[in-house]
Short mmCIF file of C-alpha atoms in Angstrom, two decimals:
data_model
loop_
_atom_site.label_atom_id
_atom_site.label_comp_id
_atom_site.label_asym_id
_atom_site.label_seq_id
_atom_site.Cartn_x
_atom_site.Cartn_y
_atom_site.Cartn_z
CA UNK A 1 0.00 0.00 0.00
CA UNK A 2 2.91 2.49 0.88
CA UNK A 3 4.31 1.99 -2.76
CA UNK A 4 1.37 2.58 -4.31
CA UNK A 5 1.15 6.12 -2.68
CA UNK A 6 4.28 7.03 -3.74
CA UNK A 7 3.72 5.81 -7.11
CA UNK A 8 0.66 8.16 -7.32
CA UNK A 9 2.58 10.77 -5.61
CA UNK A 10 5.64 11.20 -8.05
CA UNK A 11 3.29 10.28 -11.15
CA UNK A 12 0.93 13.39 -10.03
CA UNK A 13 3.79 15.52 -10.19
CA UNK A 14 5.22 14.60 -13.41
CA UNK A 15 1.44 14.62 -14.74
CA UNK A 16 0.83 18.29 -13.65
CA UNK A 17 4.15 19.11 -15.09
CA UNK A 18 6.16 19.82 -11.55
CA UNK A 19 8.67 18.67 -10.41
CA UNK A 20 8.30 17.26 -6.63
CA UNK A 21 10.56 19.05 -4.34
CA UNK A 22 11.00 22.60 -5.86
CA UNK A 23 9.91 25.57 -4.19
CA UNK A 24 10.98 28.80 -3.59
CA UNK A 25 10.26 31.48 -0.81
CA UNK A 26 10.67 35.35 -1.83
CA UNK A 27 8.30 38.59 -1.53
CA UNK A 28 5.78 38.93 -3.77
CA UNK A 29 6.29 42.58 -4.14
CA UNK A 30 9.69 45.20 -3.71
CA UNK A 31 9.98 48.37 -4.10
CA UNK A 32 13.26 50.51 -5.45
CA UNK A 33 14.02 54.19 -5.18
CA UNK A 34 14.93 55.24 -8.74
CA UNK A 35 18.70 55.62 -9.14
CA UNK A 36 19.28 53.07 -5.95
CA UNK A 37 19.07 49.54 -5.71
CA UNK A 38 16.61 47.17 -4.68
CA UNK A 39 17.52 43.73 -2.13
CA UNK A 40 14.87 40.69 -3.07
CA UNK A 41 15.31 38.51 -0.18
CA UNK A 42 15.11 34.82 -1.73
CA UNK A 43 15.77 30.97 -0.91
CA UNK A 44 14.80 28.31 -2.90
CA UNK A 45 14.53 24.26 -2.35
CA UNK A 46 15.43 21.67 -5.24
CA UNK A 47 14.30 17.77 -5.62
CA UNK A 48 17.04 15.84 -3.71
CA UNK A 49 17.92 13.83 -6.96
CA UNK A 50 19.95 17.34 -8.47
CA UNK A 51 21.23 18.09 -4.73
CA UNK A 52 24.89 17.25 -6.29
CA UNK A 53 24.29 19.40 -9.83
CA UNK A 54 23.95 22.09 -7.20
CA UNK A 55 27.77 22.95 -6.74
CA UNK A 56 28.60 23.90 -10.19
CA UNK A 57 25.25 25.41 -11.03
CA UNK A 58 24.05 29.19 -12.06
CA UNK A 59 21.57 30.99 -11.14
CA UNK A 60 19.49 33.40 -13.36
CA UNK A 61 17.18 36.35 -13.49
CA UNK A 62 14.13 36.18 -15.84
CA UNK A 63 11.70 39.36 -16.40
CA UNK A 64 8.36 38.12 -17.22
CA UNK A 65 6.59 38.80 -20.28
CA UNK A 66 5.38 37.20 -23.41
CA UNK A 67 9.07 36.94 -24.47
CA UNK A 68 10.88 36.34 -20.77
CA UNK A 69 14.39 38.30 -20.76
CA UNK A 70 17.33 37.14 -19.31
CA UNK A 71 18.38 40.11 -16.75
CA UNK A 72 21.11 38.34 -14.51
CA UNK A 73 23.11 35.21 -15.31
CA UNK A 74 25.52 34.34 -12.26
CA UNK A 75 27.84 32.91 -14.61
CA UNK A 76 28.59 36.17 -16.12
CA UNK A 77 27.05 39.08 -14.33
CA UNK A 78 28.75 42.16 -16.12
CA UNK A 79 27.23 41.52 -19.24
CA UNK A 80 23.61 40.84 -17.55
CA UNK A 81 20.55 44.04 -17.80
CA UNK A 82 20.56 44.32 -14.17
CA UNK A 83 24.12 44.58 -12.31
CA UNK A 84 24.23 43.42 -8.77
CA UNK A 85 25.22 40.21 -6.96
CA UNK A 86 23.31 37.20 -5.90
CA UNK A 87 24.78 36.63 -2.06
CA UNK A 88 25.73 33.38 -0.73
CA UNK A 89 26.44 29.99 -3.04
CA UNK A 90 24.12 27.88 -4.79
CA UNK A 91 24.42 24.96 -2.50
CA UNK A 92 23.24 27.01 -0.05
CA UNK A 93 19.81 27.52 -2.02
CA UNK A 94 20.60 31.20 -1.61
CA UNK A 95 18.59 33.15 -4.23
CA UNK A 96 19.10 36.42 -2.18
CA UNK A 97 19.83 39.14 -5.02
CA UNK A 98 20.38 42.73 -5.23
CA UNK A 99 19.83 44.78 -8.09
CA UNK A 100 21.55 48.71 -8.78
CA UNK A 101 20.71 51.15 -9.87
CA UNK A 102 16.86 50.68 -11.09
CA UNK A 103 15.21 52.98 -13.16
CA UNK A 104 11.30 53.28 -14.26
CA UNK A 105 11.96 50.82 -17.13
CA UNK A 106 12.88 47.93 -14.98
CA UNK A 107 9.40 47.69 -13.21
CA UNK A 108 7.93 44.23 -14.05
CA UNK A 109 7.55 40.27 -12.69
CA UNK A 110 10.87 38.81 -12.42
CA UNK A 111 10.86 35.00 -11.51
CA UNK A 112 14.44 32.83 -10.63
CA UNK A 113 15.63 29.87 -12.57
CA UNK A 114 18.27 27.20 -11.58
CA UNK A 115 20.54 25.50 -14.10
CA UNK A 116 22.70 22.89 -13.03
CA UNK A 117 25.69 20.93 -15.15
CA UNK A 118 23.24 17.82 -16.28
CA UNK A 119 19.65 17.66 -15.73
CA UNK A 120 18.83 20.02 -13.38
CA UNK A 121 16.74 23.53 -15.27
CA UNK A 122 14.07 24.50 -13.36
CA UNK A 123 12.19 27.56 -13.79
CA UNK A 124 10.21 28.90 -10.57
CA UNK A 125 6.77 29.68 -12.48
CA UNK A 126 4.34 27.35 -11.68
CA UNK A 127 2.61 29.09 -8.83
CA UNK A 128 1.67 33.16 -8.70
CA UNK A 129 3.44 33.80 -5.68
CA UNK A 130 6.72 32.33 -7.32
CA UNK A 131 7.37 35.79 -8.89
CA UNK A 132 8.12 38.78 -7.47
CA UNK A 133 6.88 42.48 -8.83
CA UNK A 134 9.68 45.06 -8.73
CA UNK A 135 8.36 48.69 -8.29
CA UNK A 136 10.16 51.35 -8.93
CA UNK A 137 8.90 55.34 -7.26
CA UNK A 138 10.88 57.83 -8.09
CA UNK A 139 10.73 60.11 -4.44
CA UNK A 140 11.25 58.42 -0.83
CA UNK A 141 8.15 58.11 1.30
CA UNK A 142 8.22 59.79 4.45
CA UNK A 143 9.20 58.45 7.57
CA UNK A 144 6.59 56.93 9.85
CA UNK A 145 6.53 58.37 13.37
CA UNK A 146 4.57 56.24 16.08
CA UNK A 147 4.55 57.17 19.98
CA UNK A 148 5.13 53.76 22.41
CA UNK A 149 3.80 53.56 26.03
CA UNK A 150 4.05 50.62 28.00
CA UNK A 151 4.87 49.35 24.16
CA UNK A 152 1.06 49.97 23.39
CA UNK A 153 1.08 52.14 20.22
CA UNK A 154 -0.61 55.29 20.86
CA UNK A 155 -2.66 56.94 18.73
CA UNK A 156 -2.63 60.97 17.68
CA UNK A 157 -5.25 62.10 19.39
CA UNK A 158 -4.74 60.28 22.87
CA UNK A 159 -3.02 62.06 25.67
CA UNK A 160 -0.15 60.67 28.08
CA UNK A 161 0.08 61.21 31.30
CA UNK A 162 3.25 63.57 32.84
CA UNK A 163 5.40 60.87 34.53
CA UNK A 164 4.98 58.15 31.51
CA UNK A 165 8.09 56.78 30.27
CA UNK A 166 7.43 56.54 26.34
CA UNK A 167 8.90 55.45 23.02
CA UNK A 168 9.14 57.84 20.08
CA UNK A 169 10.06 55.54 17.57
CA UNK A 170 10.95 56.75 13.59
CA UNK A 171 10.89 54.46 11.03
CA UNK A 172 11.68 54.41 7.42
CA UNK A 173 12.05 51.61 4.63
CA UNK A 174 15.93 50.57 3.37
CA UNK A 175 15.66 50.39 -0.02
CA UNK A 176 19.33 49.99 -0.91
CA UNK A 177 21.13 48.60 2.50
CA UNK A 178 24.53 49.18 0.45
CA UNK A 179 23.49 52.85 -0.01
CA UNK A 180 21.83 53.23 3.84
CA UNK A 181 19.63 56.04 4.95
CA UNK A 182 19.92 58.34 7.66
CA UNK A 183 17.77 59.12 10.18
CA UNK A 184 18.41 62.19 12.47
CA UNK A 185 15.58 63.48 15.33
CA UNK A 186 15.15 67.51 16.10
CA UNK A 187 12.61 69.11 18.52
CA UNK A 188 10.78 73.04 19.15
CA UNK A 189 11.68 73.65 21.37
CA UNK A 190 14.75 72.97 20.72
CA UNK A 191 16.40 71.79 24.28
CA UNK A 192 13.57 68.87 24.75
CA UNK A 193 16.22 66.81 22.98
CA UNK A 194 19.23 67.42 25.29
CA UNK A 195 16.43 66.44 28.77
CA UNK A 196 17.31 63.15 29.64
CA UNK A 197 16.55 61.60 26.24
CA UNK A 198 18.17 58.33 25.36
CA UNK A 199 18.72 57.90 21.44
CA UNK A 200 19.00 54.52 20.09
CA UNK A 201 19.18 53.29 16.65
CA UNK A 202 19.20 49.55 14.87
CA UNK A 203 18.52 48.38 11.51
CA UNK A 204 16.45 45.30 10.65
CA UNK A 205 16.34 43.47 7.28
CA UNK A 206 13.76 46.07 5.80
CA UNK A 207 13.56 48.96 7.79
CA UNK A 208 16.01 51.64 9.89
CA UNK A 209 14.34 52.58 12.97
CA UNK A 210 15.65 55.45 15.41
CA UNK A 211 14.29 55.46 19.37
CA UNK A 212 14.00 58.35 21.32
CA UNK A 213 13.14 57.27 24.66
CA UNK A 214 12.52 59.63 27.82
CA UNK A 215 9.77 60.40 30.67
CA UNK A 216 7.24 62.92 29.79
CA UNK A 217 6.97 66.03 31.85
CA UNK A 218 4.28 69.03 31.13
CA UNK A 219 7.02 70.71 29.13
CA UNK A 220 6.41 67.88 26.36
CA UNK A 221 3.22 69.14 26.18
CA UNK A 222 2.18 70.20 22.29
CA UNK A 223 5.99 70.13 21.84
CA UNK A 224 7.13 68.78 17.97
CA UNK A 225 9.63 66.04 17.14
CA UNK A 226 10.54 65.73 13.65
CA UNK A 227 12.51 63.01 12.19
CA UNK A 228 14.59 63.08 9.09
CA UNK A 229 15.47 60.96 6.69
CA UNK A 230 18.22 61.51 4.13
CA UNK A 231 18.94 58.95 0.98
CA UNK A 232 22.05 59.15 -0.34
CA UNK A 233 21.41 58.73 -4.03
CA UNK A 234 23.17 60.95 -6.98
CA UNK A 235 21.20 63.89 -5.01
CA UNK A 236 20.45 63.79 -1.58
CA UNK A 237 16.64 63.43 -0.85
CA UNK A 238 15.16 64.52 2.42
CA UNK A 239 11.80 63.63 3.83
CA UNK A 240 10.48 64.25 6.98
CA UNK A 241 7.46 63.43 9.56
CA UNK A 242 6.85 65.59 12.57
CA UNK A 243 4.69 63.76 15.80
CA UNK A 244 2.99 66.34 18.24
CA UNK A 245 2.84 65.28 21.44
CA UNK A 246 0.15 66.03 24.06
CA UNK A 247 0.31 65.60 27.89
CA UNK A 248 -2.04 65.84 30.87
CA UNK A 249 -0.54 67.12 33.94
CA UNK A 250 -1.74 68.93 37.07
CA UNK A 251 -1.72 72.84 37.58
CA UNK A 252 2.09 74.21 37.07
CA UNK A 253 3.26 77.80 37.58
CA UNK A 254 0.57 79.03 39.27
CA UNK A 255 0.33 82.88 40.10
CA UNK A 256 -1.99 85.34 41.52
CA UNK A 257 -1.68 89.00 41.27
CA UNK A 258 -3.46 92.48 42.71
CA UNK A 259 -5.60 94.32 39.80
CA UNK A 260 -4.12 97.33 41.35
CA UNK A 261 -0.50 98.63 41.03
CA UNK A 262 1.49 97.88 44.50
CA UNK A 263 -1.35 98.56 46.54
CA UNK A 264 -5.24 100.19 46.80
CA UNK A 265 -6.74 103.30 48.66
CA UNK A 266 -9.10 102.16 51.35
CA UNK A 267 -12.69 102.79 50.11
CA UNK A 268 -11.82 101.87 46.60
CA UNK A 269 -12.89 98.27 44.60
CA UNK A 270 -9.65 96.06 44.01
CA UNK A 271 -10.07 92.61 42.40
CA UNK A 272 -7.72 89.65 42.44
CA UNK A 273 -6.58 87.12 39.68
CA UNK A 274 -5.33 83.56 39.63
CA UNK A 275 -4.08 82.12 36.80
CA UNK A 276 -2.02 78.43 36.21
CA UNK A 277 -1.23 76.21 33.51
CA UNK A 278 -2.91 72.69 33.48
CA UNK A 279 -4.18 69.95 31.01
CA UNK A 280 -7.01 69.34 31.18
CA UNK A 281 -7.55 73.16 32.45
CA UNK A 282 -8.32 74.13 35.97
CA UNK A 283 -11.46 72.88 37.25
CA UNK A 284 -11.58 74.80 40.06
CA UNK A 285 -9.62 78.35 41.83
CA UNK A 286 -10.55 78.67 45.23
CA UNK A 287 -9.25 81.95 47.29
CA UNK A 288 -8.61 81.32 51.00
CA UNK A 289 -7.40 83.72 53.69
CA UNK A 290 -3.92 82.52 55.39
CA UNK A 291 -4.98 84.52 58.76
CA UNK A 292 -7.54 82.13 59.35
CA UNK A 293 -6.26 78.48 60.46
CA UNK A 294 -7.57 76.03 59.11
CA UNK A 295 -7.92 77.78 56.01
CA UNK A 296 -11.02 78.70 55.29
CA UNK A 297 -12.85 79.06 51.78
CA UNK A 298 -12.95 83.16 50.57
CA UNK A 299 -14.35 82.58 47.48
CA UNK A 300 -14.59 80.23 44.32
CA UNK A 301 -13.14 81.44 40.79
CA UNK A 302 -10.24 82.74 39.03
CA UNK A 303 -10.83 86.11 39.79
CA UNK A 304 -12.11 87.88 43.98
CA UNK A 305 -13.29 91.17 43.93
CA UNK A 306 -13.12 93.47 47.24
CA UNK A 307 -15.91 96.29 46.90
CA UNK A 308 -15.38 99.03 49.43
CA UNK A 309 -11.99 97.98 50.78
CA UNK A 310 -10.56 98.81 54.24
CA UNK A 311 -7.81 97.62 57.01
CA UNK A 312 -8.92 94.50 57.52
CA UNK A 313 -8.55 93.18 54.32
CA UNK A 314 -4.86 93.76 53.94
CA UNK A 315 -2.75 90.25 54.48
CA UNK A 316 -2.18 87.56 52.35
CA UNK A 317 -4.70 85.81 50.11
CA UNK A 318 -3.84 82.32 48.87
CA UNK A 319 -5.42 81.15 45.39
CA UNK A 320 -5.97 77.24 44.70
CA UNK A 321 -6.10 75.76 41.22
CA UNK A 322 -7.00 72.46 41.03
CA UNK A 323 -7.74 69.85 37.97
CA UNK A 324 -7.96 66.10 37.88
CA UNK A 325 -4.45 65.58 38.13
CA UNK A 326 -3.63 67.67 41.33
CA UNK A 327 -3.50 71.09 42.89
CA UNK A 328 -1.02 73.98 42.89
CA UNK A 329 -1.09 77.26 45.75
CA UNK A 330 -0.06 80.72 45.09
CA UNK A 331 -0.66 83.91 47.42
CA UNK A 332 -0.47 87.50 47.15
CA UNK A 333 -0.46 90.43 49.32
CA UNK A 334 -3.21 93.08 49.49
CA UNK A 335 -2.01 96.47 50.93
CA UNK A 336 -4.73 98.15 51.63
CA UNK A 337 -3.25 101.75 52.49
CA UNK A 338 -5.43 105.01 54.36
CA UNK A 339 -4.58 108.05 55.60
CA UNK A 340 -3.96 108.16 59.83
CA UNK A 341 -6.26 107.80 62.74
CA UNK A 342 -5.18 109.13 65.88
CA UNK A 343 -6.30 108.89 69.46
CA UNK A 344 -4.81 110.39 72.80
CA UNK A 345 -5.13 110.62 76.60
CA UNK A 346 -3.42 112.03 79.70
CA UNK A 347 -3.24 110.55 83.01
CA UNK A 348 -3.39 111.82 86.23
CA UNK A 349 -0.41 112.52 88.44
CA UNK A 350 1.81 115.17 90.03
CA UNK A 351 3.81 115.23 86.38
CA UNK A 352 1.75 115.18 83.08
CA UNK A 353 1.79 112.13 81.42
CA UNK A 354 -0.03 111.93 77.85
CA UNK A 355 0.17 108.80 75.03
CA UNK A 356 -0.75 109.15 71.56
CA UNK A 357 -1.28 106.27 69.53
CA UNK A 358 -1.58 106.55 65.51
CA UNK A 359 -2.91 103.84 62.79
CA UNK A 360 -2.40 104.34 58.72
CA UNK A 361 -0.67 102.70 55.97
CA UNK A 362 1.58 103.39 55.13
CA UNK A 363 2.96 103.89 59.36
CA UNK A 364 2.63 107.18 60.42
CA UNK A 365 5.04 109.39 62.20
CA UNK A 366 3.97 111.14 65.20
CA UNK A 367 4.86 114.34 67.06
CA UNK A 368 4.04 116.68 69.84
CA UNK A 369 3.64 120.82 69.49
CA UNK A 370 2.96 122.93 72.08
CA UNK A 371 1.28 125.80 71.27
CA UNK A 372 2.49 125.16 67.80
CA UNK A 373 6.40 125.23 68.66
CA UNK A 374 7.39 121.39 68.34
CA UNK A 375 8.71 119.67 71.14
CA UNK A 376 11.53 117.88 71.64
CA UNK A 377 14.03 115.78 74.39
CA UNK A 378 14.59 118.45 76.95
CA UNK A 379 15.34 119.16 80.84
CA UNK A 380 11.29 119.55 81.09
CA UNK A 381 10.29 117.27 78.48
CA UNK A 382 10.95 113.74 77.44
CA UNK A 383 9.23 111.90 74.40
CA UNK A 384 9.56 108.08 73.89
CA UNK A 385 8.15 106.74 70.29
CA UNK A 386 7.24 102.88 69.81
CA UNK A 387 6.74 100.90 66.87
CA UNK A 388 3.40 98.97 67.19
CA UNK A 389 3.38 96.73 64.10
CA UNK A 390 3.77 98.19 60.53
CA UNK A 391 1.10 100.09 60.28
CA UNK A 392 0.95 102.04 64.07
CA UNK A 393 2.80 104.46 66.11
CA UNK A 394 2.92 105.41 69.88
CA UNK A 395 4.42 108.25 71.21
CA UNK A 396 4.46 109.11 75.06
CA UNK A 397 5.36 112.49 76.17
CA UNK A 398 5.99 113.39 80.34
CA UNK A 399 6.37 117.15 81.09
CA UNK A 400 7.98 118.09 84.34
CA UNK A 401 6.73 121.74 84.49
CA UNK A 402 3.19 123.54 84.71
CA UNK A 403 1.13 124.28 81.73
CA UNK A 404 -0.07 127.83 81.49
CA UNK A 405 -4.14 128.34 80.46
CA UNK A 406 -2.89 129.77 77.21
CA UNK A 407 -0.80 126.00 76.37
CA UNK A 408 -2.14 123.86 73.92
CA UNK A 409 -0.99 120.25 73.75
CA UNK A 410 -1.27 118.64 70.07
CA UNK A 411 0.09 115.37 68.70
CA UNK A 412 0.17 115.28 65.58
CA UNK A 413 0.27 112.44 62.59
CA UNK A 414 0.90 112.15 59.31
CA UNK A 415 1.66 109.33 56.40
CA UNK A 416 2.19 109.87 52.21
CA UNK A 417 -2.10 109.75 52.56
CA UNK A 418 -3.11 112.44 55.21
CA UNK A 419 -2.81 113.82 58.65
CA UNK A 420 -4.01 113.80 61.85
CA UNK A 421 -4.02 115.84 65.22
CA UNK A 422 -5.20 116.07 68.87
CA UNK A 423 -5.33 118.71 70.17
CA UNK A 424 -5.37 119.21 74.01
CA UNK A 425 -5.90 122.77 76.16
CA UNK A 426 -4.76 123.04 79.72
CA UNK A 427 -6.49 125.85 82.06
CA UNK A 428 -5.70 126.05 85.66
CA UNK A 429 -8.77 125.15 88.32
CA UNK A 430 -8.70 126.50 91.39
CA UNK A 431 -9.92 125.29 94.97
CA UNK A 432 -9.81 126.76 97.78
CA UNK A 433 -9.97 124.28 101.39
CA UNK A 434 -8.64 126.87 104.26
CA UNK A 435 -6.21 129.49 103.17
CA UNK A 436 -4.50 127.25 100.60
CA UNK A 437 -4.79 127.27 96.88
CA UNK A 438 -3.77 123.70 95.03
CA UNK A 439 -3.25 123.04 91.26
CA UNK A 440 -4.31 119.89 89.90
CA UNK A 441 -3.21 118.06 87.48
CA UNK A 442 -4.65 117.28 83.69
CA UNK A 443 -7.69 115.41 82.80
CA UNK A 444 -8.74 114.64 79.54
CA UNK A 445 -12.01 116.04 78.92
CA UNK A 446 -15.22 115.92 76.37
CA UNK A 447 -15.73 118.86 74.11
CA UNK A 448 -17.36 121.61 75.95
CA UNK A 449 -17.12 120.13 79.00
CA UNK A 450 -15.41 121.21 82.69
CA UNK A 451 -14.86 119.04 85.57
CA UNK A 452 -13.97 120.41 88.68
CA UNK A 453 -11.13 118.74 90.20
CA UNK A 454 -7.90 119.49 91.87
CA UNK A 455 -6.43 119.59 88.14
CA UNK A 456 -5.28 120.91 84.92
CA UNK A 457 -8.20 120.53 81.98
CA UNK A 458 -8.42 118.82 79.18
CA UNK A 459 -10.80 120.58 76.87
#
């Protein structure tokens, strides 16, 4: 039974004209750059009975048509149509073959034959995908440019996340690997390529491919990479393929700022802004006061707007911006600056005593006149000033000598805004217990007003 089925085997063969055994295994399409060479990776098998015609054998080049042409004999390959080389040696079954320079004219279906010393001449034509189309363009394509995360491919439109190591891989077809293309990688802006990027290239059988490998940060963001690719051929040829890249990241370089230049007048509107860049954009601003603790919520929005403004809104306001990703603080100061506001009193004692305490922005100074002469450090007088804070004053003046009814007493403030005074008037009271007469000592005292006591007035 087993030598019947080999019978039929080799006698089906023969019948359909084949010969058992033959095959070959080579692309059913190439293409060449005109002017450069095309590489038709080929192997072929034989029928073991012409394994030993194999050593001395050629092998030859046929373009198809309805009268096939001999383009490349082995045997003598500088007189063939097509120069080039077939690599290897025929025992090998190597039909690997490269042809140069290729014009328009030499676009067709090329098939491979094997001739051997006795009975071995086999043409590979019996099946369609035994040929091979050369096709000859005359202009490179452009590279392709793909973006690689977690070696997923990623498409155009899809976002990466700021911390993502990717892949930036070129790519672009060899057409001639004796003549081999170059690729080279730029950026704008222009220093993305010198921020921890790690460049590797490695060429395969059919393509050159170029790596550009590196951890996305939120400066990647819309940022170009172009990749070039230069043929060497009698001219150079350039083409190139650019790959925009898009990132989501949480707020960066957030800043708030006063509408108002420095600072604002008390009484007048001031309005505050927070801006920050984000993808996706901010969600959410959120103003908070940092006197308060915790902080507490001012107001929602980019922008908070202080109608009427006085004191107590100066200090430091703290804007939020906030997106999917994260949040981001920045603060600002408010001045809000006014003109002085004064108060005084004196105390009572055998030596007159009186404190005057001013409040502006910016700080006012303060000083004493009597009877409009200012006063100064003297044998009779002494004035100590204080510092209370950055926007008050305190001044305390002692007098070791009476006050005549005619002496006024003023203290007297003033900042870049406006002025202020107090003004204080001393009159002698008398009282008389027995035959004695005593002087008081001052008392500060309402408008219009005189209390009897053993004192100097205050009016």
């Amino acid at each position: 039974m087993m030598e019947i089925s080999v019978t039929f085997l080799l006698t089906g063969c023969l019948i359909q004209g084949v010969f058992c055994g033959f095959s070959i295994s080579l692309p059913k399409r190439v293409e060449a750059l005109q002017g450069s060479c095309v590489f038709i990776p080929c192997t072929f098998d034989i029928d073991q009975q012409y394994v030993t015609e194999l050593t001395d054998s050629k092998r030859i080049w046929y373009k198809d048509g309805n009268s096939p042409t001999v383009v490349f004999d082995s045997s003598s390959p500088d007189t063939a149509l097509l120069k080039g080389e077939i690599f290897g040696t025929p025992t090998e079954k190597n039909c690997t073959t490269r042809f140069d320079n290729v014009h328009q004219s030499d676009e067709g279906s090329y098939y491979f034959r094997v001739e051997g010393s006795k009975n071995l001449k086999y043409s590979y034509t019996n099946k369609p995908e035994y040929k091979v189309e050369i096709a000859v363009i005359n202009s490179p394509p452009e590279p392709t440019v793909n973006l690689f995360k977690d070696q997923q491919k990623v498409t155009e439109v899809k976002e990466v996340k700021e911390g993502s190591s990717v892949n930036l891989r070129c790519s672009t077809k060899i057409f001639c690997s004796s003549r081999p293309a170059n690729l080279t990688w730029s950026s704008s802006p222009e220093h993305l390529l010198n921020e921890s990027v790690t460049q590797q290239q490695r060429q395969e059988q059919t393509e050159l491919i170029s790596d550009l490998i590196f951890t996305v940060t939120h400066r990647h963001h819309l940022a170009n990479f172009t990749c070039t690719v230069t043929h060497q051929l009698q001219d150079q040829v350039t083409k190139q393929e650019t790959r925009t890249l898009r990132v989501q990241y949480a707020p960066k370089n957030t800043s708030a700022h006063v509408s108002a230049s420095g600072f604002v007048l008390e009484g007048r509107s001031v309005t505050l802004s927070c801006s920050s860049d984000a993808n996706p954009p901010v969600l959410n601003y959120t103003w908070y006061r940092d006197t308060e603790e915790p902080l507490k919520p001012v107001q929602s929005g980019q922008n908070l707007t202080i109608s009427n403004t006085d004191p107590t809104h100066s200090g430091r306001y703290v804007c939020t911006a906030q997106n999917e990703h994260g949040a981001q603080n920045a603060s600002v100061m408010l001045d809000v600056q006014f003109a002085p506001k004064i108060s005084s009193s004196c105390n009572k004692s055998s030596v007159i005593t009186c404190v005057c305490e001013a409040h502006g922005n910016p700080s006012p100074k303060l000083e004493w006149r009597r009877s409009g002469n200012v006063l100064t450090n003297s044998t009779n007088t002494f004035i100590r000033n204080e510092t209370l804070g950055s926007t008050s004053s305190k001044s305390i003046l002692t007098i070791h000598q009476p006050l005549t009814d005619t002496d006024v007493l003023q203290c007297f403030s003033a900042n870049t805004l406006g002025t202020a005074s107090a003004s204080q008037r001393f009159h002698p009271v008398t009282r008389t217990s027995g035959t004695e007469t005593q002087e008081g000592i001052p008392n500060l005292q309402e408008p219009d007003k005189t209390t009897h006591l053993d004192s100097y007035c205050l009016k």
